[in-house]
Every structure is written in structure tokens, then in C-alpha cells.
C-alpha atoms as one frame of an Amber mdcrd trajectory, in Angstrom:
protein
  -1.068  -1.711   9.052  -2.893  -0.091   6.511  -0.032  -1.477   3.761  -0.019
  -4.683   5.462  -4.264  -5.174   4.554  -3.440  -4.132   1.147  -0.478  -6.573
   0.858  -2.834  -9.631   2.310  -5.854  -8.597   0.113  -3.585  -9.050  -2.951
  -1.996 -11.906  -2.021  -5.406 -14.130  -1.317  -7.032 -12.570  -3.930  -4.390
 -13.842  -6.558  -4.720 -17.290  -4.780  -8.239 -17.473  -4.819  -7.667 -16.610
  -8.782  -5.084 -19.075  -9.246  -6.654 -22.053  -7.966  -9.792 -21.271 -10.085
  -8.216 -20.579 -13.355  -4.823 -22.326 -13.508  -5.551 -25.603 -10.879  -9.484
 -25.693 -11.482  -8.971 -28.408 -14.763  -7.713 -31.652 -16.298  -5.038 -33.196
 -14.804  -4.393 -30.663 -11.601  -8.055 -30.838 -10.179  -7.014 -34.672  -9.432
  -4.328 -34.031  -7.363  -4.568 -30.354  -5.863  -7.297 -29.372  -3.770  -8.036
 -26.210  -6.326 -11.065 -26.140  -4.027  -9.388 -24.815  -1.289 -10.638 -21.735
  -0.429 -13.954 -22.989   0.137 -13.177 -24.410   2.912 -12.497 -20.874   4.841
 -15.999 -20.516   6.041 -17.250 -21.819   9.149 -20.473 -20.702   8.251 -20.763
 -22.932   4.908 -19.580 -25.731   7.379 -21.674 -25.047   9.977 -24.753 -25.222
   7.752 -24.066 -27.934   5.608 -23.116 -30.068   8.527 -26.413 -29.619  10.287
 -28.609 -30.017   7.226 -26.760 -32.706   6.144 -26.538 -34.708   9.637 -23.247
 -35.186   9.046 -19.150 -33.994   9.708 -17.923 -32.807   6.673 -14.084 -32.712
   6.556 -11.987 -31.389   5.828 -14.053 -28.182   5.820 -14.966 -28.601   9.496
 -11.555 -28.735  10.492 -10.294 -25.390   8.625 -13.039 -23.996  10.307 -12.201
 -24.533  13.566  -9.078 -23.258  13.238 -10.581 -20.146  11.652 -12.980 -19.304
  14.584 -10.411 -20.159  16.810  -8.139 -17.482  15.408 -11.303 -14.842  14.785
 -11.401 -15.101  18.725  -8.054 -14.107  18.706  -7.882 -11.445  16.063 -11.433
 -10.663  15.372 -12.832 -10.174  11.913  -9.352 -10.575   9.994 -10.459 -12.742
   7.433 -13.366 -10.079   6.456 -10.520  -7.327   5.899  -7.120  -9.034   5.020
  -8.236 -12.471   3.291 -11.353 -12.147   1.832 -11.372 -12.025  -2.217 -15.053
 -10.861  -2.599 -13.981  -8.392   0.004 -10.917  -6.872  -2.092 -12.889  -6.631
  -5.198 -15.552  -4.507  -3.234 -12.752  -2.183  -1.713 -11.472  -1.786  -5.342
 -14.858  -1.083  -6.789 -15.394   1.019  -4.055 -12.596   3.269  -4.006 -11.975
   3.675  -8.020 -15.300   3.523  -9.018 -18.145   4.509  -6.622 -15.613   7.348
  -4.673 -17.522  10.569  -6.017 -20.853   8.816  -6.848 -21.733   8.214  -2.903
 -23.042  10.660  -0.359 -23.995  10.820   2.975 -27.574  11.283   2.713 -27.499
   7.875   0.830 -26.104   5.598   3.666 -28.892   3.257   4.900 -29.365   3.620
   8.625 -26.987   1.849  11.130 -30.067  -0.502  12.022 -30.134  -2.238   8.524
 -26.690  -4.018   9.381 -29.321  -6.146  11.592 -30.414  -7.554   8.471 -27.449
  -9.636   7.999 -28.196 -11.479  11.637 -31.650 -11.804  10.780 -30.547 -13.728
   7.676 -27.670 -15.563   9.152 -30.313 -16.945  11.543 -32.775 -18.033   9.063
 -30.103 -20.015   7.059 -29.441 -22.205  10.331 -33.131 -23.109  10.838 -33.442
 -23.772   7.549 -30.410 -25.818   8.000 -31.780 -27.111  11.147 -34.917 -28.515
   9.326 -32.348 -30.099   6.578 -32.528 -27.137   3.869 -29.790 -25.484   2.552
 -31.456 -22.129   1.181 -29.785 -21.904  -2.938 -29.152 -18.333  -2.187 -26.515
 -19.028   0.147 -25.027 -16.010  -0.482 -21.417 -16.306   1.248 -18.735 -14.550
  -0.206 -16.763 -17.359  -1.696 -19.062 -19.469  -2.938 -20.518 -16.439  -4.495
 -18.076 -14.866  -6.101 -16.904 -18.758  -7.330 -20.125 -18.865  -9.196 -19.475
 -15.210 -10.322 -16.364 -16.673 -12.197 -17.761 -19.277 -13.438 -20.674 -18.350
 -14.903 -19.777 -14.664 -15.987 -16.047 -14.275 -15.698 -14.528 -17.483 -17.324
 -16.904 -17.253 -20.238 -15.919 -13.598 -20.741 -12.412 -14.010 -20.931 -12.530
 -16.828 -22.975 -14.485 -14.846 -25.827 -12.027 -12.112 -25.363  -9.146 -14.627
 -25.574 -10.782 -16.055 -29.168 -11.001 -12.409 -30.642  -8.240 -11.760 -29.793
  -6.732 -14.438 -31.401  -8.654 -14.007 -34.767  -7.715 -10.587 -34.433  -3.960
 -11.189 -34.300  -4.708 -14.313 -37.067  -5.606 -11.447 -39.158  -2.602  -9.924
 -39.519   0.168 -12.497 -38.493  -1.697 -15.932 -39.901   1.452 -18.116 -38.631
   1.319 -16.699 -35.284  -2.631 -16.526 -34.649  -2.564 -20.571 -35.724   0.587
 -20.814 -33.134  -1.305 -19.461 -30.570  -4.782 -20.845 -30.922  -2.824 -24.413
 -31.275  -1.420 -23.602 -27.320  -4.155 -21.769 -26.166  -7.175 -23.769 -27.968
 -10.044 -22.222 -25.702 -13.408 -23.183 -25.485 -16.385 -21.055 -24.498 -18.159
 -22.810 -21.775 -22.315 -22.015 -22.687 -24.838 -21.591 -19.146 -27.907 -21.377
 -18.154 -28.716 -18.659 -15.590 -25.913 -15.815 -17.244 -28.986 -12.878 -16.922
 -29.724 -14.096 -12.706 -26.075 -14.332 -12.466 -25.371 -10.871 -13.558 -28.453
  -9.493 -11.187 -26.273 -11.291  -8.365 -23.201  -9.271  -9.847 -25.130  -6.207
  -9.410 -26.593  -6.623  -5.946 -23.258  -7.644  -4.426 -20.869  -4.891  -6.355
 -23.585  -1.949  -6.851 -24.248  -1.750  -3.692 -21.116   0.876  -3.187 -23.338
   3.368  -4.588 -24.892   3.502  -1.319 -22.338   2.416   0.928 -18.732   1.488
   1.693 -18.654  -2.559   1.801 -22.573  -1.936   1.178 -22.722  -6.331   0.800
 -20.409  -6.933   4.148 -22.350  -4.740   6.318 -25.477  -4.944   5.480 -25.976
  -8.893   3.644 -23.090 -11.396   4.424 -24.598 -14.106   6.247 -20.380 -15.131
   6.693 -19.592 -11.489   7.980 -22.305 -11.801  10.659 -21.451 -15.007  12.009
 -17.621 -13.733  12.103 -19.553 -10.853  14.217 -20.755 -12.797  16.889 -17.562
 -15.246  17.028 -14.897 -11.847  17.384 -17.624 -10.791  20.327 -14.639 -11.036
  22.394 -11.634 -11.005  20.478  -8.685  -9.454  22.237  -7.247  -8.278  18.677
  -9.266  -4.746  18.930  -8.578  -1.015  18.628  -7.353   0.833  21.646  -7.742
   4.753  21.910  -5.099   7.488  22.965  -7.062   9.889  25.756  -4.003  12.094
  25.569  -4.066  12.350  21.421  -7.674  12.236  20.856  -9.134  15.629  20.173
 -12.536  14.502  18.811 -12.230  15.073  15.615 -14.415  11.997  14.358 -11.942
  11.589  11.042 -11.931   7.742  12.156 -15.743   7.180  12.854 -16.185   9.317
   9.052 -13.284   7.033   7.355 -14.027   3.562   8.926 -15.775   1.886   5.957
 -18.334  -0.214   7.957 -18.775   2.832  10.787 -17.842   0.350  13.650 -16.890
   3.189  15.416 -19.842   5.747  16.375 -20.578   9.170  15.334 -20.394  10.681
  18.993 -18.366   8.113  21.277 -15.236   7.492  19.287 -13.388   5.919  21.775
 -15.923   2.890  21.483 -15.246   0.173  19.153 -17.912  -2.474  17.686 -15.911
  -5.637  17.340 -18.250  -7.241  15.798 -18.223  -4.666  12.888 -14.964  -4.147
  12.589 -12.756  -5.861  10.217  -9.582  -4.673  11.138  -8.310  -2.827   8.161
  -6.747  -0.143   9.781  -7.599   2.674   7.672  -8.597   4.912  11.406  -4.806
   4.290  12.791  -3.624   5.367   9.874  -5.226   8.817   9.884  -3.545   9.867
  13.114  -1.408   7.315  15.071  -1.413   8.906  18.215  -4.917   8.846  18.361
  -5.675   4.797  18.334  -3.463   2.156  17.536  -4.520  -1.936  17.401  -3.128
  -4.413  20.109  -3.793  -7.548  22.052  -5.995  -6.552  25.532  -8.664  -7.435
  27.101 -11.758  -5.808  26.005 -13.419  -3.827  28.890 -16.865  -2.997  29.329
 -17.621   0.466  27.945 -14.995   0.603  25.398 -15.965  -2.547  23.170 -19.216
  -3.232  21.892 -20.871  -6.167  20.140 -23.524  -6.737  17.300 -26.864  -4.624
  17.593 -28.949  -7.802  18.078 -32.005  -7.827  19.893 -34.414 -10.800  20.458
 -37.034  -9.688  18.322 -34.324 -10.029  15.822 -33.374 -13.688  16.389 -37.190
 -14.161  16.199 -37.511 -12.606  13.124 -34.843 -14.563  11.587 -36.458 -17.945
  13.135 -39.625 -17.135  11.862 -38.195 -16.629   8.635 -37.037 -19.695   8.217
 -39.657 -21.586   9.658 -41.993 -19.710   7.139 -39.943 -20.815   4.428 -40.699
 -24.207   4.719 -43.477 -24.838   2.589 -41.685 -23.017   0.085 -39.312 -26.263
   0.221 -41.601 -28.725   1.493 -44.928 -28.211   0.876 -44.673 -27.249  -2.633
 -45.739 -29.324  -6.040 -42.376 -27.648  -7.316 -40.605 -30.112  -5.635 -41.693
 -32.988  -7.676 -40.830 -31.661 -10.856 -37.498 -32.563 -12.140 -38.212 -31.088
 -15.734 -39.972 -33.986 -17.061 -37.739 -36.905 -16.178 -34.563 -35.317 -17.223
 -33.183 -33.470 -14.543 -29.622 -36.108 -14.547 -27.350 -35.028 -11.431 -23.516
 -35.610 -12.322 -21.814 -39.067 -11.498 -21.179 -39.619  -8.225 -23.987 -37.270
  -6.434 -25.135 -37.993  -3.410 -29.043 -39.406  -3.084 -30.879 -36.179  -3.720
 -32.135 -34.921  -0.349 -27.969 -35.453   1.308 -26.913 -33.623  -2.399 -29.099
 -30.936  -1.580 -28.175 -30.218   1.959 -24.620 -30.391   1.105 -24.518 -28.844
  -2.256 -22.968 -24.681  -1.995 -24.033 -24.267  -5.429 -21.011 -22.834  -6.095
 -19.750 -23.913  -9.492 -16.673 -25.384  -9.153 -17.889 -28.380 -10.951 -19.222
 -26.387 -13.774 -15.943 -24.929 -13.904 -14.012 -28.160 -14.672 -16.039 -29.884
 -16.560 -14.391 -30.325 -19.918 -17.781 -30.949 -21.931 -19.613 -27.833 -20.633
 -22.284 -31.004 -20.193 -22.764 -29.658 -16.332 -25.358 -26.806 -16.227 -26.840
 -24.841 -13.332 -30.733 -25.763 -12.576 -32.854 -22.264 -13.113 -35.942 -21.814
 -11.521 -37.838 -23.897 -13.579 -36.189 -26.793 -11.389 -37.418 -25.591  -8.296
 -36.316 -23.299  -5.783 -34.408 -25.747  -3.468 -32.442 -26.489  -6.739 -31.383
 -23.635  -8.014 -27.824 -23.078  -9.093 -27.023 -26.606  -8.774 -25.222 -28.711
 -11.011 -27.357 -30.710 -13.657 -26.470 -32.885 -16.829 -27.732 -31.194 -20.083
 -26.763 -33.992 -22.571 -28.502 -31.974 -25.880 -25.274 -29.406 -24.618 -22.844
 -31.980 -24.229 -22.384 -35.441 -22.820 -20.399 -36.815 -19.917 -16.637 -37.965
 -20.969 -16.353 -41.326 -19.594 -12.848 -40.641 -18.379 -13.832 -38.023 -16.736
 -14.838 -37.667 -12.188 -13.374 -34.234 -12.115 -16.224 -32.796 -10.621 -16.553
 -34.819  -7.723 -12.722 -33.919  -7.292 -13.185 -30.084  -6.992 -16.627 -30.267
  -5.018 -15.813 -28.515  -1.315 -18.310 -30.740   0.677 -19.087 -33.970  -0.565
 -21.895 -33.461  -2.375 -20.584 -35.018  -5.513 -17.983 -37.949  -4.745 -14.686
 -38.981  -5.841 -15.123 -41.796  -7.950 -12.212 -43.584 -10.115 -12.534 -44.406
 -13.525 -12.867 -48.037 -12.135 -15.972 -46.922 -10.283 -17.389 -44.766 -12.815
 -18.347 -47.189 -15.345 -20.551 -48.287 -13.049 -22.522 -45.545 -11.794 -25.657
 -44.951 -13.586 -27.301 -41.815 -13.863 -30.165 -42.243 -16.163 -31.047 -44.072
 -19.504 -31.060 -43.046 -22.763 -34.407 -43.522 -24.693 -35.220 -43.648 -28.432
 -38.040 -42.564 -30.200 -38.842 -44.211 -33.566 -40.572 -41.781 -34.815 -37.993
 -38.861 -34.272 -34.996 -41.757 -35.347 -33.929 -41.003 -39.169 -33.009 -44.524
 -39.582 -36.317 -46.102 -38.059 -38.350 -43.457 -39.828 -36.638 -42.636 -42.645
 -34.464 -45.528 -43.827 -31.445 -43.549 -43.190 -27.784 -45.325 -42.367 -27.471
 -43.371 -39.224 -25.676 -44.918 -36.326 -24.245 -41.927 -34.760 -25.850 -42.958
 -31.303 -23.516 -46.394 -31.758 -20.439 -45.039 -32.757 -20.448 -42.447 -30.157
 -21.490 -44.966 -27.001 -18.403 -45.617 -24.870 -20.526 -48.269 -23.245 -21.649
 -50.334 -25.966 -25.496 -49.681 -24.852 -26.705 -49.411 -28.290 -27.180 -52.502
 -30.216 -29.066 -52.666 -33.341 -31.089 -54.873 -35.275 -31.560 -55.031 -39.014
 -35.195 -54.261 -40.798 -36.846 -54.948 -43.902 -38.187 -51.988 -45.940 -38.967
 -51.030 -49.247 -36.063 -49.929 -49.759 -33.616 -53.583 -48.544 -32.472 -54.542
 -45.343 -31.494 -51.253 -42.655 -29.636 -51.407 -39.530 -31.964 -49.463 -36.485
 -30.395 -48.538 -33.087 -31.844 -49.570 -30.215 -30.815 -49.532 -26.620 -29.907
 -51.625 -23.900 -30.892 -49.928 -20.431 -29.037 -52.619 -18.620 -25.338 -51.118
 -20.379 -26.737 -47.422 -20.684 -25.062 -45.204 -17.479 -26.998 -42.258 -19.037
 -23.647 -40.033 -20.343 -25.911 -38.399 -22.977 -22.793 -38.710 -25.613 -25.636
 -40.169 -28.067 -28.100 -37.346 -27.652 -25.572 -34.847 -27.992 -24.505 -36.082
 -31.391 -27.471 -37.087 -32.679 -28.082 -35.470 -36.009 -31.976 -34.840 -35.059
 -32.622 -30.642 -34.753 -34.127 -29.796 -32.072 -34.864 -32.255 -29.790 -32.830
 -35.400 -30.303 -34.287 -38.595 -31.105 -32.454 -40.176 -28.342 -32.901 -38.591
 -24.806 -31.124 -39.463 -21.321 -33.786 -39.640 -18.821 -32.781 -39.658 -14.899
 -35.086 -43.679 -14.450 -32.901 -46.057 -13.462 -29.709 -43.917 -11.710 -28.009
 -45.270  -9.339 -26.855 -42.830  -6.430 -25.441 -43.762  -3.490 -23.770 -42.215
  -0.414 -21.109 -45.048   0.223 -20.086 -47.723  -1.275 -19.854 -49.152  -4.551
 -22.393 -48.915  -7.188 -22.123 -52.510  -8.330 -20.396 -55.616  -6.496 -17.943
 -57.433  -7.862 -20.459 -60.010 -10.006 -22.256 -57.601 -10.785 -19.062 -55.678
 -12.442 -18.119 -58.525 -14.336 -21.707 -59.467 -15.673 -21.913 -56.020 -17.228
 -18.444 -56.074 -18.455 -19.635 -59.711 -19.982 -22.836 -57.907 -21.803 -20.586
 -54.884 -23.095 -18.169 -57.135 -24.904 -20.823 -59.833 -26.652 -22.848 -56.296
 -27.421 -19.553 -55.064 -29.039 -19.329 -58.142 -31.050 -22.920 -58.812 -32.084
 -22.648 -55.348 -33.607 -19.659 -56.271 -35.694 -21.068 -59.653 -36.439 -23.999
 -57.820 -37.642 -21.548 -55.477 -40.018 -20.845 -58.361 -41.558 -24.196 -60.190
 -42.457 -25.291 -57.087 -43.862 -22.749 -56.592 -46.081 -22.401 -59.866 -46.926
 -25.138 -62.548 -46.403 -27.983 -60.235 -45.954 -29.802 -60.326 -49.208 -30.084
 -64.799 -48.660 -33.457 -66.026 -47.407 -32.860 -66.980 -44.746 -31.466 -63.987
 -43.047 -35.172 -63.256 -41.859 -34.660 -66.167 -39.179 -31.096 -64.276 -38.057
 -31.391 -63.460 -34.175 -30.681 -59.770 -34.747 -33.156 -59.276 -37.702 -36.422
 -57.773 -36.718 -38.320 -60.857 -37.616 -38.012 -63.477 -35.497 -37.029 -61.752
 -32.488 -38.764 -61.349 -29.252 -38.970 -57.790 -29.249 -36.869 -54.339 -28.691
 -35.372 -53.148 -25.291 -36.921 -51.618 -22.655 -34.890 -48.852 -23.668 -36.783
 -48.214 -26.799 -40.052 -46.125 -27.432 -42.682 -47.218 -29.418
């Protein structure tokens, strides 16, 4: 059985890689669910659902198909499919082997402290919060990977490349021409590695220190495989009380002085005490009698605790002038989110969309955002803008939180407007030919108008809210150090939960404004290189005299 864990922890483990690395990017994130694995937690769907007042498939549905079988088998998923679960047992036995000691173990009673917190998520959840440090073992070790792992490999990957560029030139350039990697820049990378530490450190202590004593996911697996008939039977006739399987198990679900009891609520099945001896104990399908099966050490003043918790966590949500900052205007949520409070109920924070975004333009809020936001996804347009070809990240999000859009659909769905400040702008205060913000607007929201200065006649950008959808392509090019002269601010976004963002008139007014904005910009290329310098280009409609004014786009 033993073999067979080892087998199974290998086998999901490369999945769970697979999907993130290889599937996780432009084009297969359109068409395979590289997202996946998410969905085996009945916990994250459990939670998500009740904060969000709403069904969420198809994560619902894998999970009911997972509790259903953890009633069977009991905690199988903890000790044969788990990925976070395999790296720990790696860790654990090559690393942290000879640096743990008895005297070290925490006492059995801390494994309460998983319940307790497994309780507060659901009231939380309950009063529409989903707490940011979710800390379930996918979704963890997902952002893990994406904001430690991925960039890691991909600076390895580039030295190793120069390295090999070195001393085989033709080679180095035939590799960096297949492989041309890219390394993806966060926010966040010093909590992230403190989250690294308190899941995988904890082996110091303990075996599967983060599974017994702080999975939320492990403790609602607990109370689920209660009952499972999946459990571990004992030999009267071969056991000689040795207590090699209560000393071996590696979360002690079997007791120091009654070994032929069994907490199936602890145990995950692995195996490792049949393997010891097999006519001691062996695993098989019975009914679990009183007396020889026992269930999670969970009291009511432990379900209490965990309710109170969560209740007094509410004003850290609610009641909290935190809440209403959104860094100044500028906190842009990727196309396609949900209206905040359903994004943040829904959202796992757990990077996916970071992942496969091609720009790097998707960041993860810090806690400068506010607690309820941390970890999730943000625009950060001075990093990079948002490719207008480009939904993928409503493609690989697990629970709706972001939605699949089309291309069709996306040039419609605003998420801010870009604003320009004249007095940042090196061709409004300088006199500079600088129309980077132009050339680089897939939208045509920047129009501009031509000046008179001591120097001639200059073309100035300026820009048309109406067209702008917020992408942040012209802040991220603009030439400005520092802060940009043009900034995306979140005013004006357009998020909805169903539905189109723009009816069908609508669609085709805007399409209407985009081309004459295309063609007012070429037809002002030509009068300034032509008939510019003639009197009566003052009275032109796209000269600053004689106009009306600039767009509410623009800043004085």
C-alpha cells in the first residue's frame, strides 16, 4: 500500500505541475481547463459558494463527488493526491529526518487549531467574506509557483542560456530563439516566501507539521471521513504492543497507549503502520465500531472559539477606513471581474491569472490595498499594460471571479481611464514630438490637437474617456521616469456579473467614434506637414484655437 501512496503522490503531483507550467498559457489556457485541480476542494467550494450567494460549477460538482468518496475511503486525497502534501513528505523525510525530536512535537491538542480555523473561515463566509489567507493546500501552493517558483526557474533558465551562449554562441541564440523566457516581476515575493516557510518549515517540529496542525481543507476532510468505512483494522492475534505504528504514523492518528484505536479523522491513509508489520493491522472496507474508531478532538468550546473568531473579525473587513482605499484611484481589477464585493467572495487568490498573463500587467494587491484584498489580482499598467487580444485570465480563474469574455466582448469592457497630466506630458510641457501614448493605443482613445508655441505648431495628446477601456498600454510606454504622465485610473469601469458590457448600439457607436478618431489623427498628419504654417490653420477644428475645449480625459 505503502508503494501504491508513493505511486499516486507522484503521479498528481506531476499533474498538478503540468497543468501549471505546460497548459497554464497562450493558446492551451483557452481550451484546457489547466485550472483543474482547483476544483478538488470542497472546502474552497463550500466557502466561496456561501459568501458568494451563489452555485459555483463546476467546482461544486467535483466536490461532491469528492466528499462522497472521502465517506467511502476517508482522508485519501490528504495522503495519495495531494501535491502540497507530497512536497511536505519529501521535505520531511530528506530534509528535516535528523533535525526533529520528540521533545519538539507540539501537543496532540494543537491539531484543534485547524477546526477552530476551519470554522472561522465559514462564518466569515457566512457573513460574505472570504478571509485572503485562505490557506488551502492548492490554492496555496498555486500561488507558491507563481510568485516564487516560476520566476525562479525562469532566471535560472536565462543564465543558463547566457552561460551556454558563452561558449557555443550558435547554440545559446538557437535556444533562447525556442525558449525566449520572460521573467514575470511581483509584488508580495518577501510575504510569499514567509508563507513558504510557515507551510514547509514546519517539519522541524513535526511530521506533516501544516496538515495536522493548519489545513483548514484537512480538517473539513476530518469531519466528512467521521465515518468512512475505508479504515485500519487491527490483528489481536499479531499485535504484541509494540507501538512501532502509533511512533511511525506521521500525523499520530493512532494513540500512544491504545493502538488498536484509530482516529479517522486524522488519518490519511498512507499506510506506512501496515507496512511495518502486516500481521499486525491491515486496511479494509467495515463498519467502524464504537471503541475502535475515533473522530476529531472537537469540543464545543472549540466551535465557539472558531465562531467568535470570525465574528470578531468583522470589523477588520467591515468596519475599517482600509476598505475605502483602493490606492488612490488606481487599484484597476482585470477585464472581466466580477462587481467588487461578488469578486471578493469568490476570488481564492490563488494566482492562476498572474500566471498566464503574458504582460506580467496582473499583480497581487499587498497590504497597502487592504486586508480583504490581499493577494488578489490587480492591473499595474506602469509594469505592463493589458494586451487587447488577450481574456486568458478569466479562462484559468477556478470560480468565476474573473469571466470568460471573447475578444468580441472585450473591447467593450472598461476598466478605468487613462488620464494626462500637462504638466508631466513632454510634448505639452516641453514642445517635444512625443506621441508614444497614440501609437501604442489599440483603441484609438488618444486624439490630439495641434498648438502654437514659440517654437511652430506641435501635436499634444489628449484623451477620449468615452474610447479609453483603461489597458494602461500608454502609461506603460510612456517615456516619463517615474511616474508616467499618463495614468489609468479605475473611474469609469464597467463590471458586471452577466451580461454584456455594451448593447448592440452602443457597440456600434463606439466602433463609429474609434474609426473617425483613427482618421482625424491621420487627417491631422497631414495638415501639419503640409498646410500648417497657412493662416488660417488657427480656425482648423483640431487646432487648439478655436476649439471648445480638451476631454474630460485630460488634466489641467
Amino acid at each position: 500500500m505503502r508503494k501504491i501512496r508513493i505511486c499516486s503522490q507522484i503521479f498528481f503531483l506531476l499533474v498538478f505541475t503540468g497543468l501549471f507550467f505546460l497548459f497554464n498559457k497562450n493558446p492551451h489556457a483557452y481550451s484546457l481547463e489547466s485550472e483543474a485541480f482547483l476544483f478538488l476542494n470542497p472546502l474552497s467550494a463550500l466557502i466561496t459558494s456561501i459568501a458568494s450567494r451563489a452555485l459555483i460549477m463546476p467546482i461544486v460538482a467535483v466536490s461532491i463527488v469528492l466528499i462522497l468518496m472521502t465517506m467511502v475511503m476517508g482522508r485519501v486525497f490528504c495522503g495519495f493526491m495531494c501535491p502540497l502534501g507530497s512536497l511536505i513528505d519529501f521535505l520531511d523525510r530528506f530534509l528535516f529526518t535528523k533535525m526533529r525530536h520528540e521533545k519538539r512535537r507540539p501537543p496532540r491538542f494543537f491539531k484543534r487549531t485547524k477546526y477552530v480555523y476551519m470554522i472561522l473561515l465559514i462564518v466569515l463566509a457566512v457573513l460574505g467574506i472570504t478571509f485572503p489567507l485562505f490557506i488551502d493546500p492548492l490554492s496555496t501552493l498555486t500561488k507558491i509557483f507563481t510568485l516564487v517558483v516560476n520566476p525562479v526557474l525562469k532566471i535560472i533558465g536565462i543564465d543558463l542560456i547566457r552561460t551556454v551562449s558563452i561558449f557555443f554562441p550558435a547554440a545559446g541564440n538557437n535556444l533562447y530563439s525556442h525558449y525566449p523566457l520572460k521573467v514575470p516581476l511581483f509584488y508580495g515575493s518577501v510575504l510569499t516566501l514567509v508563507l513558504v516557510l510557515f507551510v514547509f518549515v514546519g517539519g522541524f517540529w513535526d511530521r506533516r507539521f501544516f496538515c495536522q496542525y493548519m489545513c483548514p481543507t484537512g480538517a473539513f476532510y476530518g469531519l466528512v471521513s467521521r465515518f468512512a468505512l475505508f479504515r485500519r483494522k487491527t490483528n489481536d492475534m499479531g499485535c504484541n504492543s509494540c507501538s512501532r505504528c502509533a511512533r511511525s504514523c506521521p500525523v499520530r492518528a493512532i494513540p500512544d497507549k491504545d493502538f488498536k484505536v484509530t482516529n479517522v479523522s486524522e488519518c490519511i491513509t498512507c499506510g506506512i503502520c501496515v507496512g511495518l508489520k502486516e500481521s499486525c493491522s491491515s486496511f479494509h472496507i467495515g463498519i467502524p465500531f464504537r471503541g475502535l474508531v475515533s473522530g476529531p478532538d472537537l469540543k464545543r468550546r472549540h466551535i465557539l472559539t472558531g465562531a467568535a473568531g470570525g465574528l470578531l473579525m468583522i470589523p477588520v473587513f467591515r468596519a475599517t477606513a482600509v476598505g475605502k482605499r483602493d490606492d488612490h484611484g488606481r487599484l484597476v481589477r482585470p477585464p472581466g471581474s466580477l462587481p467588487e464585493d461578488k469578486f471578493l467572495a469568490r476570488c481564492l487568490t490563488c494566482g492562476e491569472c498572474m500566471k498566464v498573463c503574458p504582460t506580467n500587467a496582473l499583480q497581487p494587491c499587498t497590504f497597502t490595498d487592504g486586508l480583504s484584498r490581499l493577494y488578489t489580482p490587480k492591473v499595474v499598467p506602469r509594469i505592463a499594460g493589458c494586451e487587447e487580444k488577450c481574456s486568458l485570465c478569466g479562462y484559468v480563474c477556478p470560480t468565476g471571479a474573473i469571466r470568460k469574455i471573447s475578444y468580441e466582448e472585450k473591447r467593450f469592457a472598461k476598466i478605468g481611464t487613462a488620464v494626462l497630466d500637462r504638466h508631466r506630458c513632454l510634448a505639452w510641457e516641453q514642445n517635444k514630438e512625443c506621441l508614444v501614448c497614440d501609437e501604442v493605443c489599440p483603441y484609438n482613445a488618444i486624439e490630439f490637437r495641434i498648438v502654437d508655441t514659440v517654437k511652430g505648431k506641435f501635436k499634444v495628446p489628449v484623451v477620449n474617456q468615452d474610447l479609453c477601456l483603461g489597458c494602461g498600454l500608454c502609461e506603460q510606454h510612456c517615456p516619463v521616469f517615474d511616474t508616467a504622465a499618463i495614468v489609468v485610473y479605475k473611474f469609469g469601469e464597467n463590471r458586471r456579473e452577466h451580461g454584456p458590457y455594451a448593447n448592440e448600439w452602443q457597440k456600434k457607436d463606439i466602433l463609429e467614434k474609434r474609426k473617425l478618431s483613427d482618421s482625424r489623427n491621420m487627417e491631422g498628419n497631414n495638415i501639419l506637414g503640409g498646410v500648417a504654417s497657412e493662416p488660417g490653420m488657427n480656425g482648423h477644428p483640431y487646432s487648439a484655437e478655436g476649439s471648445s475645449g480638451f476631454s474630460d480625459g485630460f488634466l489641467e
